[in-house]
Coordinates of C-alpha atoms and ligand atoms in Angstrom, one line a residue:
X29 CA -201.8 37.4 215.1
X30 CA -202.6 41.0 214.1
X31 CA -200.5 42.8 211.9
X32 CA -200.2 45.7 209.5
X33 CA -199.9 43.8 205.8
X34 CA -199.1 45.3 203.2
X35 CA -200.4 43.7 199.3
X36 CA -199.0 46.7 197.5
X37 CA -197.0 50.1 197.4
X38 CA -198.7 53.1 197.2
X39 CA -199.6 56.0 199.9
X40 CA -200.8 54.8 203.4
X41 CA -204.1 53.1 202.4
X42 CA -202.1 50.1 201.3
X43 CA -201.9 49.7 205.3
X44 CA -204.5 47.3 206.4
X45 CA -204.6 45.7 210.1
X46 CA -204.9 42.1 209.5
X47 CA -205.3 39.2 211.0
X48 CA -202.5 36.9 209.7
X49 CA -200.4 33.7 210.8
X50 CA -198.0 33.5 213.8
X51 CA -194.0 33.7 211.7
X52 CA -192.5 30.1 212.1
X53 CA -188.9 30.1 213.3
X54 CA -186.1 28.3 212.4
X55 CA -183.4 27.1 214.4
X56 CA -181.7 30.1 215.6
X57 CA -184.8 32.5 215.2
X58 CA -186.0 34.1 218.1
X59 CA -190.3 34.8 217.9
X60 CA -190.8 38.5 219.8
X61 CA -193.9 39.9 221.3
X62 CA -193.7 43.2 219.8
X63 CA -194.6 46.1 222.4
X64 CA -193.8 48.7 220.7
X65 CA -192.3 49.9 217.3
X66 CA -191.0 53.0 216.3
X67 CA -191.6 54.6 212.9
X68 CA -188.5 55.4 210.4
X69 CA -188.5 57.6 207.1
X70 CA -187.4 53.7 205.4
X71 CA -191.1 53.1 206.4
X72 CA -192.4 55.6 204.1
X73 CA -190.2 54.5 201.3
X74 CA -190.9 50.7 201.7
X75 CA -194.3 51.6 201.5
X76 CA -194.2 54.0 198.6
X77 CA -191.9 51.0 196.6
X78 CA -188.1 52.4 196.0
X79 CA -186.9 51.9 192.2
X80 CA -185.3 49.1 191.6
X81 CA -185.5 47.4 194.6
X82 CA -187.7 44.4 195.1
X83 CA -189.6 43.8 198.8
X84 CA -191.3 40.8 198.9
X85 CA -195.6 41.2 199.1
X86 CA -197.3 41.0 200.6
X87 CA -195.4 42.5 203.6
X88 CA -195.0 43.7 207.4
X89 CA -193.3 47.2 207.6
X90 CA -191.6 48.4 211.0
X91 CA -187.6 48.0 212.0
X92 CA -187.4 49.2 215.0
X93 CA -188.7 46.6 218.0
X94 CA -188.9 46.4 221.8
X95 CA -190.9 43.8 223.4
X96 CA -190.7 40.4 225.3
X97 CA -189.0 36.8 224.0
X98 CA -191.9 34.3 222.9
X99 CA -190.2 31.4 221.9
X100 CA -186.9 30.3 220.9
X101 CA -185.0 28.1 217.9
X102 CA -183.7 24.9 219.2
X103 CA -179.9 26.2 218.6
X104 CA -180.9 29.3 220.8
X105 CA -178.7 30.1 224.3
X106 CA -178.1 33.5 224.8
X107 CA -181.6 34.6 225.5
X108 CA -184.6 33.0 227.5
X109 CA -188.4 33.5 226.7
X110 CA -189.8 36.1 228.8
X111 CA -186.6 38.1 228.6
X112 CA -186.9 42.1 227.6
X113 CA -185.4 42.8 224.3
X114 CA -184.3 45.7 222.2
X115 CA -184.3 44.9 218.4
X116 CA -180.9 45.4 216.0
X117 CA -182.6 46.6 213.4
X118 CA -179.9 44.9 210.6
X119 CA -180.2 41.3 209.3
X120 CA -177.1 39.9 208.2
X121 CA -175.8 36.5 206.6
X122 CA -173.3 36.3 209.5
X123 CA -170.9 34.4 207.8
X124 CA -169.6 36.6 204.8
X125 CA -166.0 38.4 205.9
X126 CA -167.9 41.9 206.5
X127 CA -169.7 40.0 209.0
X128 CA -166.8 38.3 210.3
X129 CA -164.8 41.3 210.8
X130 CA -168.0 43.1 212.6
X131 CA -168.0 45.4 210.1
X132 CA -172.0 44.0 209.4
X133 CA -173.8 46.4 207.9
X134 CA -171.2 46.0 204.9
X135 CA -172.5 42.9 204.4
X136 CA -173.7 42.5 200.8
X137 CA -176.8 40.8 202.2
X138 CA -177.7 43.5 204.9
X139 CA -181.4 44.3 204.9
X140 CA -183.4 45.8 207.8
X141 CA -186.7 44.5 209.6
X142 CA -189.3 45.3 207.9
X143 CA -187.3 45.9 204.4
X144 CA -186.8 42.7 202.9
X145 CA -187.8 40.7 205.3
X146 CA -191.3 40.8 207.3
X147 CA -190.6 43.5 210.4
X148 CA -192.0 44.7 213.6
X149 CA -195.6 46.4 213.1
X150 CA -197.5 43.6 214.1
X151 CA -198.4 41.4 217.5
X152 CA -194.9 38.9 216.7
X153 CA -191.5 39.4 214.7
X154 CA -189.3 36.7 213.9
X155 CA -185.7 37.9 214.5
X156 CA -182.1 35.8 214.3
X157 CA -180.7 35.5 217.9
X158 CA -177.9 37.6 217.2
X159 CA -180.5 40.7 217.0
X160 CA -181.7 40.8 220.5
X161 CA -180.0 43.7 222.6
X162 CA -180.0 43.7 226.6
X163 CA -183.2 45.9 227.2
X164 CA -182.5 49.4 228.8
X165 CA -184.1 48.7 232.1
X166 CA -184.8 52.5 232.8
X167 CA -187.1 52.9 229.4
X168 CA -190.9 52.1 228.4
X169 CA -191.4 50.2 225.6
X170 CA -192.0 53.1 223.6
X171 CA -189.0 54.7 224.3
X172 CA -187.2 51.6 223.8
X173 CA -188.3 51.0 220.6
X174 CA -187.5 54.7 219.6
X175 CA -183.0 54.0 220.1
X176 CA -182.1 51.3 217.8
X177 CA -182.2 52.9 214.5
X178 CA -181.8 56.5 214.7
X179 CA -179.4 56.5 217.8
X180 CA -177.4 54.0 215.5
X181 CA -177.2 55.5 212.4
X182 CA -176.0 58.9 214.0
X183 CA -173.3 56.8 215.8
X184 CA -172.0 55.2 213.5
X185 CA -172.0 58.8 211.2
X186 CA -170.3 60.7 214.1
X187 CA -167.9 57.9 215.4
X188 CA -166.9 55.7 212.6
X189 CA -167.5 57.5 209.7
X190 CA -166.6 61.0 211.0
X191 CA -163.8 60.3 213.2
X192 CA -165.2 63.2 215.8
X193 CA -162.8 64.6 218.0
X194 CA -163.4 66.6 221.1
X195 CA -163.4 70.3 221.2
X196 CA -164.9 69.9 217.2
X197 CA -167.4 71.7 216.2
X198 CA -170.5 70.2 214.3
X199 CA -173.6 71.1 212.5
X200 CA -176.6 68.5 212.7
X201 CA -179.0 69.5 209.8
X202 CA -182.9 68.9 211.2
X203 CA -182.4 68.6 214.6
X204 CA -185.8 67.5 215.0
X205 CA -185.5 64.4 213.2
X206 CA -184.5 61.2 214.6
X207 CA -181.1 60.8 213.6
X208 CA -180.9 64.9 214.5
X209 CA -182.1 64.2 218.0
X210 CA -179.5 61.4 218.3
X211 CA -176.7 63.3 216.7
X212 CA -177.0 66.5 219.3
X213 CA -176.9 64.2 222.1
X214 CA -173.5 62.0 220.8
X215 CA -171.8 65.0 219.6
X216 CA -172.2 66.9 222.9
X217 CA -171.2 63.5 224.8
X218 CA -168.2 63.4 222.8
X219 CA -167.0 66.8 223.6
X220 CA -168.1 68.7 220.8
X221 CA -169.5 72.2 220.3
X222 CA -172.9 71.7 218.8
X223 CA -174.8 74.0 215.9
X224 CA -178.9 72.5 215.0
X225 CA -180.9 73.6 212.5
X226 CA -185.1 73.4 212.4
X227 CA -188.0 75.2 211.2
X228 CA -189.8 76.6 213.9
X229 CA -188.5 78.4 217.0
X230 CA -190.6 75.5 219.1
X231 CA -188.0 72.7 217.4
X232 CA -185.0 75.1 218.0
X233 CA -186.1 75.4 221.9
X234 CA -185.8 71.7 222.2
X235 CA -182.6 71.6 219.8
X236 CA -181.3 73.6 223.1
X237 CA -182.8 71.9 225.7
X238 CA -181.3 68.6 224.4
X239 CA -178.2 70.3 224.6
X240 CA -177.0 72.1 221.0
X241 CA -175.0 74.9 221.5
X242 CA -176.4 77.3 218.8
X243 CA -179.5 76.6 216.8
X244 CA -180.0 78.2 213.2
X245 CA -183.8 78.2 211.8
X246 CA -183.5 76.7 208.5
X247 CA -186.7 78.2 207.1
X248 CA -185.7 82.2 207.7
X249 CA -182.2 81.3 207.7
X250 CA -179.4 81.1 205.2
X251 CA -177.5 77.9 206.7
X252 CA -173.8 78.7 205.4
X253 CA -173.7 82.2 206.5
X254 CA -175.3 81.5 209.8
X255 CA -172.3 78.9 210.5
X256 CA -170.0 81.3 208.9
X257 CA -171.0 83.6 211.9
X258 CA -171.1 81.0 214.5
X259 CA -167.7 80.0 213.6
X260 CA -165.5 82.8 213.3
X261 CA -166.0 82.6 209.7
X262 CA -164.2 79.1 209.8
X263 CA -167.1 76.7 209.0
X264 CA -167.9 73.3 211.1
X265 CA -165.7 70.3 211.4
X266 CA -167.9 67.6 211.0
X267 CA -171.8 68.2 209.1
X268 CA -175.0 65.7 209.7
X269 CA -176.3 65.6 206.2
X270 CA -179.7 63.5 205.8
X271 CA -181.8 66.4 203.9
X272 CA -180.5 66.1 200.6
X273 CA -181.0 67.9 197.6
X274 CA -182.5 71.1 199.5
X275 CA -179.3 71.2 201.6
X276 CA -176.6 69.8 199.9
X277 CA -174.5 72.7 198.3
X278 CA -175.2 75.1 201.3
X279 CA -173.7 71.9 203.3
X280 CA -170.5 71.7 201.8
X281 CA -170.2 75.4 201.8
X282 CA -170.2 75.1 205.8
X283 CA -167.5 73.2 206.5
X284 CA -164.3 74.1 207.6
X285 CA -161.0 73.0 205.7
X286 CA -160.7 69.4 206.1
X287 CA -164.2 69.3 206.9
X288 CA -166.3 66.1 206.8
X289 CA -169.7 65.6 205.1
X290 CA -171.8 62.7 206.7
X291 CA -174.5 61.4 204.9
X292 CA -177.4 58.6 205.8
X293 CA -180.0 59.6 203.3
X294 CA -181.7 62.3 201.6
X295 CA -185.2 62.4 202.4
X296 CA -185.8 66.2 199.9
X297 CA -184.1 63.9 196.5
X298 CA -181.1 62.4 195.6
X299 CA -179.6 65.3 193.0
X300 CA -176.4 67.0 194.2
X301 CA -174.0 69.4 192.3
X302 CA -170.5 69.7 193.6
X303 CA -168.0 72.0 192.7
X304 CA -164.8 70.4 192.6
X305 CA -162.3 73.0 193.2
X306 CA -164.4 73.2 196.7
X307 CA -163.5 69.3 197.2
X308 CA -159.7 69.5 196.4
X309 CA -158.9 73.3 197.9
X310 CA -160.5 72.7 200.9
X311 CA -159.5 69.2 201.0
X312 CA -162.7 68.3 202.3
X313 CA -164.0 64.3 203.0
X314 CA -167.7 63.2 201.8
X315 CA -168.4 60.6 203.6
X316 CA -171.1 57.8 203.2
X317 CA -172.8 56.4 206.1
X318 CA -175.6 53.7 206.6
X319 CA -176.8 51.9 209.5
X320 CA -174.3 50.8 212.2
X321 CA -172.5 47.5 213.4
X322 CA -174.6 45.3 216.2
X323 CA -171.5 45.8 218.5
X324 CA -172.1 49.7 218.0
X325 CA -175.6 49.1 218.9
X326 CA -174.8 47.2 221.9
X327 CA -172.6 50.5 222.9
X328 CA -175.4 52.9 222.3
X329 CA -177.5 51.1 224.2
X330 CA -175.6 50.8 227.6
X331 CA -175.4 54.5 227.4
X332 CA -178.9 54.7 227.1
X333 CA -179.1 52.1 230.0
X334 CA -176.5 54.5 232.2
X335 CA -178.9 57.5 231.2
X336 CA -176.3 59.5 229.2
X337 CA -178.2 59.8 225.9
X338 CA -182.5 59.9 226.3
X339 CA -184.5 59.2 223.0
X340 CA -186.9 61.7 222.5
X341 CA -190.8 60.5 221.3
X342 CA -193.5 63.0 219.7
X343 CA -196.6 61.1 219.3
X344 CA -197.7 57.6 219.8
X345 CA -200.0 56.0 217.9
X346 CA -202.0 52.4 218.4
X347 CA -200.6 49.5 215.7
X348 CA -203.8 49.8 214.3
X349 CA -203.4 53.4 213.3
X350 CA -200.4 52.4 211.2
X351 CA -201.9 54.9 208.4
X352 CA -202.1 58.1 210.4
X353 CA -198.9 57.7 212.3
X354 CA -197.4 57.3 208.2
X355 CA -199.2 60.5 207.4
X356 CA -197.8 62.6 210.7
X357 CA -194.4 61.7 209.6
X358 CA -194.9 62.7 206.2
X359 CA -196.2 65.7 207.0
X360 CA -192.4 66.8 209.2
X361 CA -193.8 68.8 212.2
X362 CA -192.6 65.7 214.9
X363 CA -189.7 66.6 217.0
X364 CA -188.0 63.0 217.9
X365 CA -189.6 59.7 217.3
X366 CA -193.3 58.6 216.0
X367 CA -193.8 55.5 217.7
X368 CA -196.7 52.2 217.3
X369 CA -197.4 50.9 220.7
X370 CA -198.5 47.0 220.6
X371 CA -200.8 46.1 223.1
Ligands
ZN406 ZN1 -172.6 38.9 205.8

């Protein structure tokens, strides 16, 4: 098959389309016919090599499948071949009692496709059975592939972690981003008022149009005193945090009392200073957030299904042109998803 391999970390030359063996399944694998896969900021960190931690090389990139069932595992009954699938991005042992309790992505063995183990940027994925989602019959592939992770991760921020009520009100940091464009959308199907930041007035217009209440433009913008403003000087409720060091003390400064922090990642470093008496006084929550459960996923994805929540794509790119679609997402100007189409 053809594949993007990876031999070593570095910037995106290291990805080479290959040709390279078929993955062997085991007994409750599932072998997919990748279509399409979406790009994540993990791909640029599994590419770049993360302190620390060790991926296995050489290696296939890319969590974040749709495509078609090729063969299956003799142990294998809840999917056919032929059959449309969406990709949970999460591999789990599925026997530990995080798993158990489907409380998965606590398990102490949770990796991602295309993290530790070989992923979707290529012709065929191996996957466990339990991964494949009912397909979202009123999406292309690309589209499809664009939900799992993003539309997940912000779930599981907003719903689990954050405990969002309706009539809240919550700030989603980068609105443009992946997880941003998933957050507006399940913050405003829950009932909330939304506030979006970006940095252009292009990405704030389709902050709106996706349905955020009030958008603040991060780059002429102080973020706290905008919210301040847009809140009656009371701050948010619940705050989408993903940015990181750039962000992070003008994020806690926007909350309300009781507010809660949400964070997935931290894409601008991993340095944040916190002033205490902020944390008690305020009796604020930080609250740390990664991935989501499969039975989350499975949610998400009959609402996409029903129509309620549409994942929004910037620019696809051929498999083959693996290194330019890395370099379009490092560069920030995408609003929504950067997706590989398989063909
Ligand atoms: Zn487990």
């Amino acid at each position: 098959m053809k594949a993007i391999v990876m031999q070593e970390h570095g910037d995106s030359s290291v990805l080479h389309y290959v040709d390279c063996p078929e993955p062997a399944i085991g007994a409750s694998d599932v072998l997919v016919r990748v279509r399409a896969c979406a790009l994540n900021h993990l791909d640029l960190w599994v590419r770049r090599g993360l302190p620390g931690v060790a991926i296995p090389l050489p290696h296939i990139p890319g969590s974040d499948v749709a495509g078609e069932v090729a063969k299956i595992g003799a142990d294998v009954s809840t999917v056919r071949v032929g059959q449309k699938v969406v990709l949970a991005p999460g591999v789990t042992c599925g026997h530990c009692p995080a798993c158990i309790a489907g409380k998965d992505n606590r398990c102490r063995e949770f990796t991602n496709l295309g993290y530790k183990v070989d992923g979707g940027c290529a012709e065929y994925v191996r996957c466990p059975e339990v991964n494949c989602i009912p397909y979202p019959e009123n999406l292309d592939w690309v589209h499809a592939a664009a939900v799992p992770l993003v539309f997940l991760t912000a779930w599981h921020m907003l719903v689990n972690r954050a405990e969002l009520q309706p009539g809240e009100e919550v700030l989603v940091l980068a609105g443009g981003s992946g997880v941003g464009m998933a957050a507006i959308q399940i913050a405003k199907f829950f009932g909330a008022r939304v506030i979006a930041t970006a940095g252009s007035e292009e990405k704030l217009a389709k902050a709106r149009q996706l349905g955020a209440d009030e958008v603040i433009n991060h780059a002429t913008m102080e973020i706290d005193k905008e919210v301040r403003k847009l809140t009656g000087n009371r701050g948010v409720d619940v705050l989408i945090e993903h940015v990181g060091t750039a962000t992070w003390e003008k994020s806690v400064k926007s909350l309300s009392l009781g507010g809660r922090l949400v964070t997935c990642g931290a894409t601008t470093g991993y340095d944040a200073k916190l002033d205490l008496r902020f944390l008690f006084s305020r009796q604020l929550s930080l609250l740390g957030s990664y991935m989501g459960t499969k039975d989350e996923l499975r949610t998400v994805l009959k609402l996409v299904a029903q129509g309620r929540f549409k994942p929004v794509v910037d620019k696809v790119f051929p498999l083959q042109e693996s290194g330019a679609a890395h370099e379009y997402l490092e560069q920030g100007k995408q609003f929504g998803k950067v997706v590989l189409s398989v063909a």
